[in-house]
Short mmCIF file of N, CA and C in Angstrom, two decimals:
data_model
loop_
_atom_site.label_atom_id
_atom_site.label_comp_id
_atom_site.label_asym_id
_atom_site.label_seq_id
_atom_site.Cartn_x
_atom_site.Cartn_y
_atom_site.Cartn_z
N ILE A 462 84.23 86.58 82.76
CA ILE A 462 85.38 86.09 83.50
C ILE A 462 86.58 86.12 82.56
N GLN A 463 87.66 86.67 83.07
CA GLN A 463 88.85 86.81 82.27
C GLN A 463 89.68 85.53 82.33
N ASP A 464 90.11 85.03 81.15
CA ASP A 464 90.98 83.86 81.08
C ASP A 464 92.40 84.31 81.42
N LYS A 465 92.95 83.78 82.52
CA LYS A 465 94.28 84.19 82.96
C LYS A 465 95.32 83.11 82.69
N SER A 466 95.00 82.17 81.77
CA SER A 466 95.96 81.13 81.43
C SER A 466 97.14 81.75 80.71
N LEU A 467 98.32 81.25 81.01
CA LEU A 467 99.51 81.76 80.35
C LEU A 467 99.49 81.37 78.87
N SER A 468 100.00 82.28 78.06
CA SER A 468 100.15 81.98 76.64
C SER A 468 101.45 82.60 76.16
N ARG A 469 101.95 82.08 75.06
CA ARG A 469 103.22 82.58 74.53
C ARG A 469 103.15 84.09 74.28
N GLY A 470 102.01 84.57 73.82
CA GLY A 470 101.85 85.99 73.52
C GLY A 470 101.59 86.85 74.74
N GLY A 471 101.37 86.25 75.90
CA GLY A 471 101.12 86.99 77.13
C GLY A 471 99.64 87.17 77.39
N VAL A 472 99.32 87.39 78.64
CA VAL A 472 97.94 87.60 79.07
C VAL A 472 97.89 88.86 79.92
N PHE A 473 96.99 89.77 79.58
CA PHE A 473 96.79 91.00 80.34
C PHE A 473 96.01 90.68 81.61
N VAL A 474 96.50 91.17 82.77
CA VAL A 474 95.84 90.89 84.05
C VAL A 474 95.71 92.19 84.84
N ASN A 475 94.53 92.40 85.41
CA ASN A 475 94.28 93.51 86.32
C ASN A 475 93.43 92.98 87.46
N PRO A 476 93.85 93.06 88.71
CA PRO A 476 95.08 93.69 89.18
C PRO A 476 96.29 92.79 88.95
N THR A 477 97.45 93.29 89.31
CA THR A 477 98.69 92.55 89.16
C THR A 477 98.72 91.39 90.15
N SER A 478 99.82 90.63 90.14
CA SER A 478 99.96 89.52 91.09
C SER A 478 100.04 90.01 92.53
N ASN A 479 100.37 91.29 92.72
CA ASN A 479 100.36 91.87 94.06
C ASN A 479 98.94 92.00 94.59
N GLY A 480 97.98 91.98 93.69
CA GLY A 480 96.58 92.04 94.09
C GLY A 480 96.14 93.44 94.46
N THR A 481 94.86 93.64 94.49
CA THR A 481 94.32 94.93 94.89
C THR A 481 94.50 95.12 96.38
N ALA A 482 94.15 94.14 97.16
CA ALA A 482 94.37 94.15 98.60
C ALA A 482 95.02 92.82 98.93
N ASN A 483 96.29 92.85 99.30
CA ASN A 483 97.01 91.60 99.43
C ASN A 483 97.54 91.44 100.85
N TYR A 484 98.81 91.69 101.06
CA TYR A 484 99.47 91.38 102.34
C TYR A 484 99.24 92.38 103.46
N PRO A 485 98.93 93.66 103.21
CA PRO A 485 98.84 94.55 104.36
C PRO A 485 97.66 94.21 105.26
N SER A 486 97.83 94.45 106.54
CA SER A 486 96.74 94.21 107.48
C SER A 486 95.60 95.19 107.23
N GLN A 487 94.40 94.66 107.27
CA GLN A 487 93.20 95.46 107.12
C GLN A 487 92.60 95.66 108.51
N SER A 488 91.54 96.44 108.62
CA SER A 488 90.95 96.69 109.92
C SER A 488 89.44 96.82 109.81
N PHE A 489 88.76 96.43 110.89
CA PHE A 489 87.32 96.61 111.02
C PHE A 489 87.07 97.40 112.29
N SER A 490 86.18 98.38 112.22
CA SER A 490 85.84 99.18 113.40
C SER A 490 84.42 98.88 113.84
N PRO A 491 84.24 98.33 115.04
CA PRO A 491 82.89 98.13 115.56
C PRO A 491 82.14 99.45 115.76
N GLN A 492 82.88 100.54 115.99
CA GLN A 492 82.26 101.85 116.20
C GLN A 492 81.60 102.36 114.93
N THR A 493 82.26 102.21 113.78
CA THR A 493 81.70 102.71 112.51
C THR A 493 80.99 101.61 111.73
N GLY A 494 81.32 100.35 112.03
CA GLY A 494 80.77 99.23 111.26
C GLY A 494 81.40 99.10 109.89
N LEU A 495 82.55 99.75 109.69
CA LEU A 495 83.21 99.75 108.37
C LEU A 495 84.48 98.91 108.37
N HIS A 496 84.82 98.42 107.20
CA HIS A 496 86.04 97.67 106.95
C HIS A 496 86.97 98.58 106.15
N TYR A 497 88.25 98.60 106.53
CA TYR A 497 89.23 99.50 105.92
C TYR A 497 90.37 98.70 105.32
N THR A 498 90.80 99.10 104.13
CA THR A 498 91.93 98.43 103.50
C THR A 498 92.70 99.38 102.60
N SER A 499 94.00 99.15 102.51
CA SER A 499 94.84 99.86 101.54
C SER A 499 94.80 99.07 100.24
N LEU A 500 94.71 99.78 99.14
CA LEU A 500 94.60 99.15 97.83
C LEU A 500 95.70 99.63 96.90
N ALA A 501 96.16 98.74 96.05
CA ALA A 501 97.05 99.11 94.95
C ALA A 501 96.47 98.50 93.69
N ASN A 502 96.19 99.32 92.72
CA ASN A 502 95.62 98.82 91.49
C ASN A 502 96.57 99.12 90.34
N GLY A 503 96.86 98.11 89.56
CA GLY A 503 97.75 98.27 88.42
C GLY A 503 97.54 97.14 87.44
N ASP A 504 98.20 97.23 86.31
CA ASP A 504 98.07 96.24 85.24
C ASP A 504 99.40 95.51 85.04
N SER A 505 99.29 94.29 84.52
CA SER A 505 100.51 93.55 84.17
C SER A 505 100.21 92.58 83.04
N MET A 506 101.28 92.13 82.44
CA MET A 506 101.21 91.08 81.42
C MET A 506 101.93 89.87 81.99
N PHE A 507 101.28 88.70 81.89
CA PHE A 507 101.90 87.45 82.30
C PHE A 507 102.36 86.71 81.07
N TYR A 508 103.63 86.31 81.07
CA TYR A 508 104.22 85.51 79.99
C TYR A 508 104.71 84.20 80.60
N TRP A 509 105.08 83.26 79.77
CA TRP A 509 105.64 82.01 80.28
C TRP A 509 106.85 82.28 81.16
N SER A 510 107.58 83.32 80.82
CA SER A 510 108.83 83.61 81.54
C SER A 510 108.59 84.43 82.81
N GLY A 511 107.39 84.98 83.01
CA GLY A 511 107.16 85.76 84.22
C GLY A 511 106.17 86.88 83.99
N GLU A 512 106.19 87.84 84.92
CA GLU A 512 105.23 88.95 84.91
C GLU A 512 105.95 90.25 84.60
N THR A 513 105.32 91.09 83.79
CA THR A 513 105.82 92.42 83.49
C THR A 513 104.76 93.43 83.91
N MET A 514 105.12 94.34 84.82
CA MET A 514 104.19 95.36 85.26
C MET A 514 104.04 96.41 84.16
N LEU A 515 102.84 96.94 84.03
CA LEU A 515 102.56 97.96 83.01
C LEU A 515 102.15 99.26 83.69
N GLY A 516 102.64 100.37 83.18
CA GLY A 516 102.21 101.67 83.67
C GLY A 516 102.55 101.88 85.13
N THR A 517 101.67 102.59 85.82
CA THR A 517 101.89 102.91 87.22
C THR A 517 100.75 102.33 88.06
N PHE A 518 100.97 102.29 89.35
CA PHE A 518 99.95 101.83 90.29
C PHE A 518 99.15 103.02 90.79
N LYS A 519 97.97 102.75 91.28
CA LYS A 519 97.16 103.78 91.94
C LYS A 519 96.87 103.29 93.34
N ASP A 520 97.37 104.00 94.34
CA ASP A 520 97.16 103.66 95.74
C ASP A 520 95.92 104.35 96.29
N SER A 521 95.17 103.64 97.11
CA SER A 521 93.97 104.19 97.73
C SER A 521 93.80 103.60 99.12
N LEU A 522 93.06 104.31 99.94
CA LEU A 522 92.57 103.80 101.22
C LEU A 522 91.06 103.78 101.09
N ARG A 523 90.44 102.63 101.37
CA ARG A 523 89.01 102.48 101.14
C ARG A 523 88.29 102.01 102.40
N ALA A 524 87.14 102.65 102.66
CA ALA A 524 86.23 102.23 103.73
C ALA A 524 85.00 101.62 103.06
N THR A 525 84.69 100.39 103.45
CA THR A 525 83.59 99.66 102.83
C THR A 525 82.61 99.17 103.90
N ASP A 526 81.33 99.18 103.56
CA ASP A 526 80.32 98.59 104.42
C ASP A 526 80.30 97.10 104.13
N PRO A 527 80.73 96.25 105.08
CA PRO A 527 80.82 94.82 104.80
C PRO A 527 79.45 94.16 104.60
N ALA A 528 78.38 94.79 105.10
CA ALA A 528 77.04 94.21 104.94
C ALA A 528 76.53 94.37 103.51
N THR A 529 76.94 95.45 102.84
CA THR A 529 76.45 95.72 101.48
C THR A 529 77.53 95.62 100.42
N GLY A 530 78.80 95.72 100.83
CA GLY A 530 79.90 95.74 99.87
C GLY A 530 80.10 97.10 99.22
N LYS A 531 79.33 98.09 99.62
CA LYS A 531 79.43 99.42 99.01
C LYS A 531 80.56 100.22 99.64
N VAL A 532 81.25 100.99 98.78
CA VAL A 532 82.31 101.88 99.24
C VAL A 532 81.65 103.09 99.91
N VAL A 533 82.02 103.35 101.17
CA VAL A 533 81.47 104.47 101.92
C VAL A 533 82.31 105.72 101.65
N TRP A 534 83.63 105.56 101.68
CA TRP A 534 84.54 106.64 101.27
C TRP A 534 85.84 106.02 100.79
N GLN A 535 86.55 106.80 99.97
CA GLN A 535 87.85 106.35 99.45
C GLN A 535 88.77 107.56 99.36
N HIS A 536 89.99 107.39 99.81
CA HIS A 536 91.01 108.42 99.69
C HIS A 536 92.04 107.93 98.68
N ASP A 537 92.16 108.62 97.54
CA ASP A 537 93.14 108.28 96.52
C ASP A 537 94.40 109.09 96.76
N TYR A 538 95.53 108.41 96.83
CA TYR A 538 96.81 109.08 97.03
C TYR A 538 97.34 109.57 95.70
N GLN A 539 98.07 110.68 95.75
CA GLN A 539 98.74 111.18 94.56
C GLN A 539 100.13 110.57 94.56
N ASP A 540 100.28 109.51 93.76
CA ASP A 540 101.55 108.79 93.72
C ASP A 540 102.54 109.49 92.80
N PRO A 541 103.78 109.64 93.26
CA PRO A 541 104.81 110.16 92.37
C PRO A 541 104.99 109.21 91.19
N ALA A 542 105.13 109.74 90.00
CA ALA A 542 105.26 108.92 88.79
C ALA A 542 106.47 108.01 88.89
N GLY A 543 106.30 106.77 88.47
CA GLY A 543 107.40 105.82 88.40
C GLY A 543 107.71 105.11 89.70
N ILE A 544 106.98 105.39 90.76
CA ILE A 544 107.22 104.71 92.03
C ILE A 544 106.18 103.63 92.21
N SER A 545 106.62 102.44 92.53
CA SER A 545 105.70 101.33 92.73
C SER A 545 104.80 101.58 93.93
N ALA A 546 103.64 100.98 93.90
CA ALA A 546 102.67 101.14 94.98
C ALA A 546 103.21 100.57 96.28
N ARG A 547 102.80 101.16 97.36
CA ARG A 547 103.07 100.64 98.69
C ARG A 547 101.75 100.59 99.41
N CYS A 548 101.41 99.46 99.91
CA CYS A 548 100.13 99.29 100.61
C CYS A 548 100.39 99.15 102.09
N PRO A 549 100.34 100.24 102.84
CA PRO A 549 100.60 100.12 104.27
C PRO A 549 99.42 99.49 105.00
N SER A 550 99.70 98.87 106.12
CA SER A 550 98.66 98.30 106.96
C SER A 550 97.83 99.40 107.59
N VAL A 551 96.65 99.02 108.11
CA VAL A 551 95.68 99.97 108.65
C VAL A 551 95.36 99.59 110.10
N LEU A 552 95.25 100.60 110.96
CA LEU A 552 94.84 100.42 112.35
C LEU A 552 93.68 101.36 112.64
N THR A 553 92.58 100.84 113.22
CA THR A 553 91.51 101.70 113.70
C THR A 553 91.48 101.62 115.22
N THR A 554 91.05 102.72 115.84
CA THR A 554 90.99 102.78 117.30
C THR A 554 89.54 102.98 117.75
N ALA A 555 89.29 102.69 119.02
CA ALA A 555 87.96 102.88 119.60
C ALA A 555 87.58 104.36 119.66
N GLY A 556 88.57 105.23 119.52
CA GLY A 556 88.32 106.67 119.53
C GLY A 556 87.93 107.23 118.18
N GLY A 557 87.70 106.36 117.19
CA GLY A 557 87.26 106.82 115.87
C GLY A 557 88.37 107.26 114.95
N LEU A 558 89.61 106.86 115.25
CA LEU A 558 90.74 107.23 114.39
C LEU A 558 91.18 106.04 113.56
N LEU A 559 91.78 106.34 112.43
CA LEU A 559 92.37 105.34 111.55
C LEU A 559 93.79 105.79 111.25
N PHE A 560 94.77 104.91 111.46
CA PHE A 560 96.17 105.22 111.20
C PHE A 560 96.69 104.34 110.07
N THR A 561 97.41 104.95 109.15
CA THR A 561 98.04 104.24 108.04
C THR A 561 99.17 105.12 107.51
N GLY A 562 99.72 104.78 106.37
CA GLY A 562 100.79 105.57 105.78
C GLY A 562 100.51 105.86 104.33
N ASP A 563 101.41 106.64 103.72
CA ASP A 563 101.30 106.90 102.28
C ASP A 563 102.65 106.67 101.61
N ILE A 564 102.67 106.74 100.30
CA ILE A 564 103.89 106.45 99.53
C ILE A 564 104.97 107.50 99.74
N SER A 565 104.60 108.68 100.26
CA SER A 565 105.58 109.75 100.47
C SER A 565 106.30 109.65 101.80
N GLY A 566 106.01 108.61 102.60
CA GLY A 566 106.72 108.42 103.86
C GLY A 566 106.08 109.07 105.05
N ASN A 567 104.77 109.29 105.00
CA ASN A 567 104.05 109.88 106.12
C ASN A 567 103.22 108.83 106.83
N VAL A 568 103.02 109.04 108.14
CA VAL A 568 101.97 108.33 108.87
C VAL A 568 100.82 109.33 108.91
N ILE A 569 99.60 108.82 108.70
CA ILE A 569 98.43 109.70 108.59
C ILE A 569 97.34 109.21 109.54
N ALA A 570 96.67 110.16 110.19
CA ALA A 570 95.49 109.86 111.01
C ALA A 570 94.27 110.39 110.27
N PHE A 571 93.31 109.50 110.03
CA PHE A 571 92.05 109.85 109.38
C PHE A 571 90.92 109.77 110.39
N ASP A 572 89.85 110.50 110.15
CA ASP A 572 88.59 110.28 110.85
C ASP A 572 88.01 109.02 110.22
N ALA A 573 87.84 107.96 111.00
CA ALA A 573 87.43 106.66 110.46
C ALA A 573 86.02 106.70 109.85
N LYS A 574 85.18 107.60 110.32
CA LYS A 574 83.82 107.67 109.81
C LYS A 574 83.72 108.42 108.48
N THR A 575 84.47 109.52 108.36
CA THR A 575 84.33 110.40 107.19
C THR A 575 85.47 110.30 106.18
N GLY A 576 86.63 109.80 106.61
CA GLY A 576 87.79 109.76 105.73
C GLY A 576 88.58 111.05 105.68
N LYS A 577 88.22 112.01 106.51
CA LYS A 577 88.93 113.29 106.55
C LYS A 577 90.30 113.10 107.20
N ILE A 578 91.33 113.67 106.58
CA ILE A 578 92.67 113.63 107.17
C ILE A 578 92.70 114.61 108.34
N LEU A 579 93.09 114.09 109.52
CA LEU A 579 93.15 114.91 110.72
C LEU A 579 94.57 115.36 111.06
N TRP A 580 95.57 114.55 110.65
CA TRP A 580 96.95 114.81 111.06
C TRP A 580 97.88 113.93 110.23
N HIS A 581 99.10 114.39 110.02
CA HIS A 581 100.12 113.53 109.40
C HIS A 581 101.50 113.95 109.91
N ASP A 582 102.44 113.02 109.78
CA ASP A 582 103.80 113.29 110.21
C ASP A 582 104.75 112.52 109.30
N GLU A 583 105.84 113.17 108.91
CA GLU A 583 106.84 112.50 108.07
C GLU A 583 107.66 111.55 108.92
N LEU A 584 107.75 110.31 108.46
CA LEU A 584 108.51 109.29 109.18
C LEU A 584 110.00 109.39 108.83
N PRO A 585 110.87 108.99 109.75
CA PRO A 585 112.31 109.06 109.48
C PRO A 585 112.76 107.95 108.53
N ASP A 586 113.31 108.31 107.39
CA ASP A 586 114.00 107.39 106.49
C ASP A 586 113.14 106.31 105.85
N SER A 587 111.82 106.33 105.97
CA SER A 587 111.04 105.23 105.43
C SER A 587 109.57 105.59 105.40
N SER A 588 108.78 104.67 104.87
CA SER A 588 107.33 104.78 104.98
C SER A 588 106.87 103.73 105.99
N VAL A 589 105.57 103.61 106.23
CA VAL A 589 105.05 102.60 107.14
C VAL A 589 105.37 101.22 106.55
N THR A 590 106.11 100.41 107.31
CA THR A 590 106.58 99.12 106.78
C THR A 590 106.00 97.92 107.51
N GLY A 591 105.08 98.15 108.39
CA GLY A 591 104.45 97.05 109.13
C GLY A 591 103.11 97.50 109.67
N VAL A 592 102.64 96.81 110.68
CA VAL A 592 101.32 97.09 111.24
C VAL A 592 101.42 98.07 112.40
N PRO A 593 100.78 99.25 112.31
CA PRO A 593 100.72 100.14 113.46
C PRO A 593 99.95 99.46 114.59
N VAL A 594 100.34 99.74 115.83
CA VAL A 594 99.66 99.15 116.98
C VAL A 594 99.34 100.23 118.00
N SER A 595 98.28 99.99 118.78
CA SER A 595 97.88 100.89 119.85
C SER A 595 98.14 100.19 121.18
N VAL A 596 98.78 100.92 122.10
CA VAL A 596 99.14 100.38 123.41
C VAL A 596 98.80 101.42 124.47
N THR A 597 98.27 100.98 125.60
CA THR A 597 98.03 101.88 126.73
C THR A 597 99.03 101.55 127.83
N MET A 598 99.78 102.57 128.27
CA MET A 598 100.74 102.41 129.36
C MET A 598 100.56 103.57 130.32
N ALA A 599 100.45 103.25 131.60
CA ALA A 599 100.29 104.26 132.65
C ALA A 599 99.16 105.23 132.33
N GLY A 600 98.06 104.70 131.79
CA GLY A 600 96.89 105.50 131.50
C GLY A 600 96.98 106.37 130.26
N LYS A 601 98.04 106.23 129.49
CA LYS A 601 98.22 107.03 128.27
C LYS A 601 98.23 106.11 127.06
N GLN A 602 97.55 106.53 125.97
CA GLN A 602 97.51 105.72 124.75
C GLN A 602 98.62 106.14 123.80
N TYR A 603 99.33 105.13 123.28
CA TYR A 603 100.41 105.34 122.32
C TYR A 603 100.08 104.60 121.03
N ILE A 604 100.50 105.18 119.92
CA ILE A 604 100.43 104.51 118.62
C ILE A 604 101.87 104.29 118.19
N PHE A 605 102.24 103.03 117.99
CA PHE A 605 103.58 102.67 117.51
C PHE A 605 103.50 102.35 116.03
N VAL A 606 104.39 102.97 115.26
CA VAL A 606 104.38 102.81 113.81
C VAL A 606 105.75 102.33 113.36
N PRO A 607 105.82 101.12 112.73
CA PRO A 607 107.09 100.64 112.21
C PRO A 607 107.45 101.38 110.92
N ALA A 608 108.67 101.87 110.88
CA ALA A 608 109.17 102.61 109.71
C ALA A 608 110.59 102.15 109.43
N GLY A 609 110.74 101.23 108.48
CA GLY A 609 112.06 100.67 108.19
C GLY A 609 112.56 99.91 109.40
N SER A 610 113.75 100.26 109.88
CA SER A 610 114.32 99.58 111.05
C SER A 610 113.97 100.30 112.35
N LYS A 611 113.12 101.32 112.28
CA LYS A 611 112.76 102.10 113.47
C LYS A 611 111.30 101.84 113.86
N MET A 612 111.00 102.11 115.13
CA MET A 612 109.64 102.10 115.64
C MET A 612 109.38 103.51 116.18
N VAL A 613 108.41 104.19 115.59
CA VAL A 613 108.11 105.57 115.99
C VAL A 613 106.86 105.55 116.87
N ALA A 614 106.90 106.26 118.00
CA ALA A 614 105.78 106.29 118.94
C ALA A 614 105.14 107.66 118.97
N TYR A 615 103.82 107.67 119.00
CA TYR A 615 103.03 108.89 119.12
C TYR A 615 102.09 108.72 120.30
N THR A 616 101.81 109.81 121.02
CA THR A 616 100.84 109.76 122.11
C THR A 616 99.55 110.42 121.64
N LEU A 617 98.45 109.88 122.14
CA LEU A 617 97.15 110.48 121.85
C LEU A 617 96.72 111.30 123.04
N PRO A 618 96.09 112.45 122.79
CA PRO A 618 95.66 113.31 123.91
C PRO A 618 94.59 112.65 124.75
#
């Protein structure tokens, strides 16, 4: 167990205060039996005066079996150097899809069972900044994705 008490000389902490999986919404799919979360892993030093981030973050999307805790699949994003991690929220659908975003400003659809990328689209002026939602209207399914001050809608076939 790592001692995380503050000291004058600083304390090395991994993950950072942002945590590996912190504020973004996670998802569970009854169809696959898997739990999905966006992760940001990085290092920091804690001093009496505050926290200093070290190096870069590594963003990932992970599917885990909640019964065993084992990682079933993981998609590691290629983060541009010097850009802080962004952990977008995750949405799974009854149709076996998983929607989330990446640090480059895309919304991405994955096969929830295998982790294969099925589709992506560049969002206007932002990355995924909130929780994607699925809505059915007039017999058609829509995925709404918050991107900055905009809400982008996609239809599913």
